mmCIF file of C-alpha atoms in Angstrom:
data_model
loop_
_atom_site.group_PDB
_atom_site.id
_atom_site.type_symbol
_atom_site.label_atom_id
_atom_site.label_comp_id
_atom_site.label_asym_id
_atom_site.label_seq_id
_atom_site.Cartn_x
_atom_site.Cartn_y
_atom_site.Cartn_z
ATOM 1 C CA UNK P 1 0.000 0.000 0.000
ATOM 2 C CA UNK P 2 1.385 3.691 -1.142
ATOM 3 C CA UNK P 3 1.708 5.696 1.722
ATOM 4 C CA UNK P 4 0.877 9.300 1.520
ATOM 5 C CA UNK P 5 2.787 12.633 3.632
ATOM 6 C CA UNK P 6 -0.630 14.341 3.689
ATOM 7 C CA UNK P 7 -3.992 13.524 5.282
ATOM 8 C CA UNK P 8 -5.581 15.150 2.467
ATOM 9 C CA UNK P 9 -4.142 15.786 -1.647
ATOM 10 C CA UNK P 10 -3.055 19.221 -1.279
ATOM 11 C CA UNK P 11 -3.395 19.618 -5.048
ATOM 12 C CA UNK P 12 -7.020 18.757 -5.182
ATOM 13 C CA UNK P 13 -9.049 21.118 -3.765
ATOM 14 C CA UNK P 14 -12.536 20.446 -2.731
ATOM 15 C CA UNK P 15 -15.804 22.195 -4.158
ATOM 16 C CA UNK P 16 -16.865 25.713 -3.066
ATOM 17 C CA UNK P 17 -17.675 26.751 0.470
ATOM 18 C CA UNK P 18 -20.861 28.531 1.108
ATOM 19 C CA UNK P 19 -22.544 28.954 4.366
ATOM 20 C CA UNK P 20 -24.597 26.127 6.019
ATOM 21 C CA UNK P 21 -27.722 28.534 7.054
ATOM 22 C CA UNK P 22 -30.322 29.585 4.580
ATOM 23 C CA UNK P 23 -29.591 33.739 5.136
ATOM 24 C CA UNK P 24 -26.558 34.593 3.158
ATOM 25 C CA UNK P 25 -25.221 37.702 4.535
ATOM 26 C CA UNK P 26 -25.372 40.684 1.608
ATOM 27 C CA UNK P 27 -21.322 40.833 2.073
ATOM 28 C CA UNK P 28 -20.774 37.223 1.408
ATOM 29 C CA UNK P 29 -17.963 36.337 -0.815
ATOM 30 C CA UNK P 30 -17.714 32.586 -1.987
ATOM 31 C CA UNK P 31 -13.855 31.250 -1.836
ATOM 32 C CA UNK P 32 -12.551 28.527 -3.641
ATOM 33 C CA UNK P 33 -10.268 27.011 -1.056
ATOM 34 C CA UNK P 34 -8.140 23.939 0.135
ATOM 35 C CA UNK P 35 -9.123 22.920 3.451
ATOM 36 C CA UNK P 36 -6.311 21.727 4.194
ATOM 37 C CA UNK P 37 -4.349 25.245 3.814
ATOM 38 C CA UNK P 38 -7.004 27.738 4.849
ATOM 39 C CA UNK P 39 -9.947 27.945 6.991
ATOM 40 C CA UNK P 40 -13.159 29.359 6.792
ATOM 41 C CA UNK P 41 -14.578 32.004 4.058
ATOM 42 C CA UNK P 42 -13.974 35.518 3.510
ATOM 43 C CA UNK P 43 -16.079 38.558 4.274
ATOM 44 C CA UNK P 44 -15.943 41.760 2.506
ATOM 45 C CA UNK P 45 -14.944 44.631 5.144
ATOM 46 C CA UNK P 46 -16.081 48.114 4.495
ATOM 47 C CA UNK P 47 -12.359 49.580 4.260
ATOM 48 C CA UNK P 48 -12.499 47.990 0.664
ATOM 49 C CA UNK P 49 -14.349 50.229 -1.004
ATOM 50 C CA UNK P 50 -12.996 53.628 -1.621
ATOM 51 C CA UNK P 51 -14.852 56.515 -0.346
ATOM 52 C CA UNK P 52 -17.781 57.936 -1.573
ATOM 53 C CA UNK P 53 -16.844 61.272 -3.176
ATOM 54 C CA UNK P 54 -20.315 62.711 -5.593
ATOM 55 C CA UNK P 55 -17.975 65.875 -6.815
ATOM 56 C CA UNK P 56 -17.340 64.152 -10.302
ATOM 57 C CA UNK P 57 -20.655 62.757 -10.497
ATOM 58 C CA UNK P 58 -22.039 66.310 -10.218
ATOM 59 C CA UNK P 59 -19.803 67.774 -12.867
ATOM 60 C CA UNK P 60 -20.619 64.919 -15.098
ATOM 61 C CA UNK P 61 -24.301 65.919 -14.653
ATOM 62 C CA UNK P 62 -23.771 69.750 -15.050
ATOM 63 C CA UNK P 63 -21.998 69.004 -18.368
ATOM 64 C CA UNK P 64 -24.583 66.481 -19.674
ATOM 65 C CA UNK P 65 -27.213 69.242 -19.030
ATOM 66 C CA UNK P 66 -25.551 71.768 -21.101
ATOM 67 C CA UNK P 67 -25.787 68.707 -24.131
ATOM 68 C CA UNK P 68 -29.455 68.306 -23.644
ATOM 69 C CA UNK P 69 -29.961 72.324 -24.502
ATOM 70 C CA UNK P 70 -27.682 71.559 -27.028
ATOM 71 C CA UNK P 71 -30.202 68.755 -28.114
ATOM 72 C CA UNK P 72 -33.181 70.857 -27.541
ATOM 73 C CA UNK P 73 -31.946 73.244 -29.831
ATOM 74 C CA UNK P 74 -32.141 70.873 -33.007
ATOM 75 C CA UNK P 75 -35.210 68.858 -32.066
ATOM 76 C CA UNK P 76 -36.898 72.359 -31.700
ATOM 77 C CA UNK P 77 -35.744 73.458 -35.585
ATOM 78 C CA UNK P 78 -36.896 69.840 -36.521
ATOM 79 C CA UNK P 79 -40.204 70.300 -35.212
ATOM 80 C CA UNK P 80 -40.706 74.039 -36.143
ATOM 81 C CA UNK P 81 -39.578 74.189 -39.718
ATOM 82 C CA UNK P 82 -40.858 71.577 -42.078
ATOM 83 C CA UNK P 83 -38.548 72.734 -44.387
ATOM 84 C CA UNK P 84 -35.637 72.253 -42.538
ATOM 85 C CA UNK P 85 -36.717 68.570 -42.084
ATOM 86 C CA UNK P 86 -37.297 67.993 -45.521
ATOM 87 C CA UNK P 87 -33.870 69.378 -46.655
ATOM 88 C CA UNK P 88 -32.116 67.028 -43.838
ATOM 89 C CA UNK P 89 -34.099 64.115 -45.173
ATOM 90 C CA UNK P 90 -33.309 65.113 -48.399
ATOM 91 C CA UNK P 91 -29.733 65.821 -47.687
ATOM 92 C CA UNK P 92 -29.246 62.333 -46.086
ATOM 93 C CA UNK P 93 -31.155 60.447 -48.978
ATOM 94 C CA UNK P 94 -28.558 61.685 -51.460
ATOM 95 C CA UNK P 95 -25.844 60.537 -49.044
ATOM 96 C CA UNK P 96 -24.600 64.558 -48.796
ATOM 97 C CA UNK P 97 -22.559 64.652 -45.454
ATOM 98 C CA UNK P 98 -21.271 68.043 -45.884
ATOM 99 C CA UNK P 99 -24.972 69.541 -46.351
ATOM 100 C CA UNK P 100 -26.509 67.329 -43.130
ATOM 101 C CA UNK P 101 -23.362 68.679 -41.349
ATOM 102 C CA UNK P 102 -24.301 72.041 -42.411
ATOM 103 C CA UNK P 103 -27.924 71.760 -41.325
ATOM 104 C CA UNK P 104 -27.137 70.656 -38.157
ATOM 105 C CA UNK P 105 -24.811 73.477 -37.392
ATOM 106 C CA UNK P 106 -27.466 75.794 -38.617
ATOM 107 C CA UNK P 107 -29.962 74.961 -35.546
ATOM 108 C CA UNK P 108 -26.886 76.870 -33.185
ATOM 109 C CA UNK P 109 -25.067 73.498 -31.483
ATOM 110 C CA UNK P 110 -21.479 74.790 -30.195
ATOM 111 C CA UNK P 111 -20.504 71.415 -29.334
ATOM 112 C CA UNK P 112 -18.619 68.548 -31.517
ATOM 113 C CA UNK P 113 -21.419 65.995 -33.230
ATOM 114 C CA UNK P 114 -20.845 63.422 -35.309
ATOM 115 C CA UNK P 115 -24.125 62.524 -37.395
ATOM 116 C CA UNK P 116 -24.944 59.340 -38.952
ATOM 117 C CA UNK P 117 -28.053 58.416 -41.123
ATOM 118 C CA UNK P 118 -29.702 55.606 -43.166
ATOM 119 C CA UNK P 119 -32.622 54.762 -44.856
ATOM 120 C CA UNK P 120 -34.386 54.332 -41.594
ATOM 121 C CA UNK P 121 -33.601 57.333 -39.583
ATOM 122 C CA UNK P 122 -30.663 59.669 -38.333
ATOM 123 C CA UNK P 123 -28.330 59.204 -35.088
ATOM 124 C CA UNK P 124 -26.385 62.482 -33.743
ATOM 125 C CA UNK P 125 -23.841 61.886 -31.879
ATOM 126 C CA UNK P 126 -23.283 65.243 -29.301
ATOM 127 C CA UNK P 127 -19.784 64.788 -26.892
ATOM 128 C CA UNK P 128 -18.544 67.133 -24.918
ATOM 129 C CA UNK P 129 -14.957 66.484 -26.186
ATOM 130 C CA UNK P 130 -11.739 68.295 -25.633
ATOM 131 C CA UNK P 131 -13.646 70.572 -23.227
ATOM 132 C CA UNK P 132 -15.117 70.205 -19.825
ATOM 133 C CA UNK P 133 -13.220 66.792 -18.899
ATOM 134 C CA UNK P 134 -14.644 64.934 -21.732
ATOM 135 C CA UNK P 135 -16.924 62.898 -19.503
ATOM 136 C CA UNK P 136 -20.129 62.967 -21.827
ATOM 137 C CA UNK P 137 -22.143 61.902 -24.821
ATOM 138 C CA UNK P 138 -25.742 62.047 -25.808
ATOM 139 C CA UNK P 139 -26.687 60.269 -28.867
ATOM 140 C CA UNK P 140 -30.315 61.614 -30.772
ATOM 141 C CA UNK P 141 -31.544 58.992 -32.960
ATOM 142 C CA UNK P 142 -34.775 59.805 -34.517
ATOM 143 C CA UNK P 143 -36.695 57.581 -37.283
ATOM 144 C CA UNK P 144 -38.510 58.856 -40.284
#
């Protein structure tokens, strides 16, 4: 008979360890462990997750307002002037990027867009860019 060093193969470990009781405790963490090498299971501690700081989610949020006016701006000149529309939609049949970036810059935006069409509708792309941290885009996309 082969005799073996180890009470247990330390190379095989067993399946994973979750808690005997039917309430799993929200900071649970299941471990894949050897037995024989470590004990128990591992709990996630507060001191792990970095503070809560809401400075950069507020200037995110003040920046993505100033791309809905932006937004408000050309879905207002879509809805008021039917003619604008049908030169867009006209513009975009023939494929002309230059004249749909035109009419978009027309309605006032001050912000980089990037616009994209097909037969099914048009996407505008607003970001924020080089300015104001560069945290934010708003895409339009609007079917005809």
């Amino acid at each position: 008979m082969y005799y073996h060093p180890y009470p247990y193969n330390p190379y095989v470990s067993p399946a994973y360890y979750y808690p005997s009781s039917n309430l799993v405790p929200p900071n649970f963490v299941p471990v894949h462990y050897n037995s024989y090498y470590q004990h128990g299971h591992e709990i996630r501690t507060p001191e792990m997750y970095p503070p809560i700081d809401t400075q950069e989610l507020h200037k995110s949020a003040q920046i993505f307002q100033k791309l809905i006016r932006q937004t408000d701006l050309i879905v207002k000149k879509i809805i008021s002037s039917d003619k604008f529309a049908r030169d867009l939609m006209e513009s975009a049949q023939k494929s002309d990027q230059k004249k749909v970036d035109q009419l978009i810059l027309s309605t006032g935006i001050t912000i980089k867009h990037k616009v994209t069409f097909s037969p099914d509708g048009i996407n505008i792309k607003l970001h924020n860019g080089d300015n104001d941290g560069d945290c934010c885009t708003l895409v339009i996309a609007l079917r005809w």
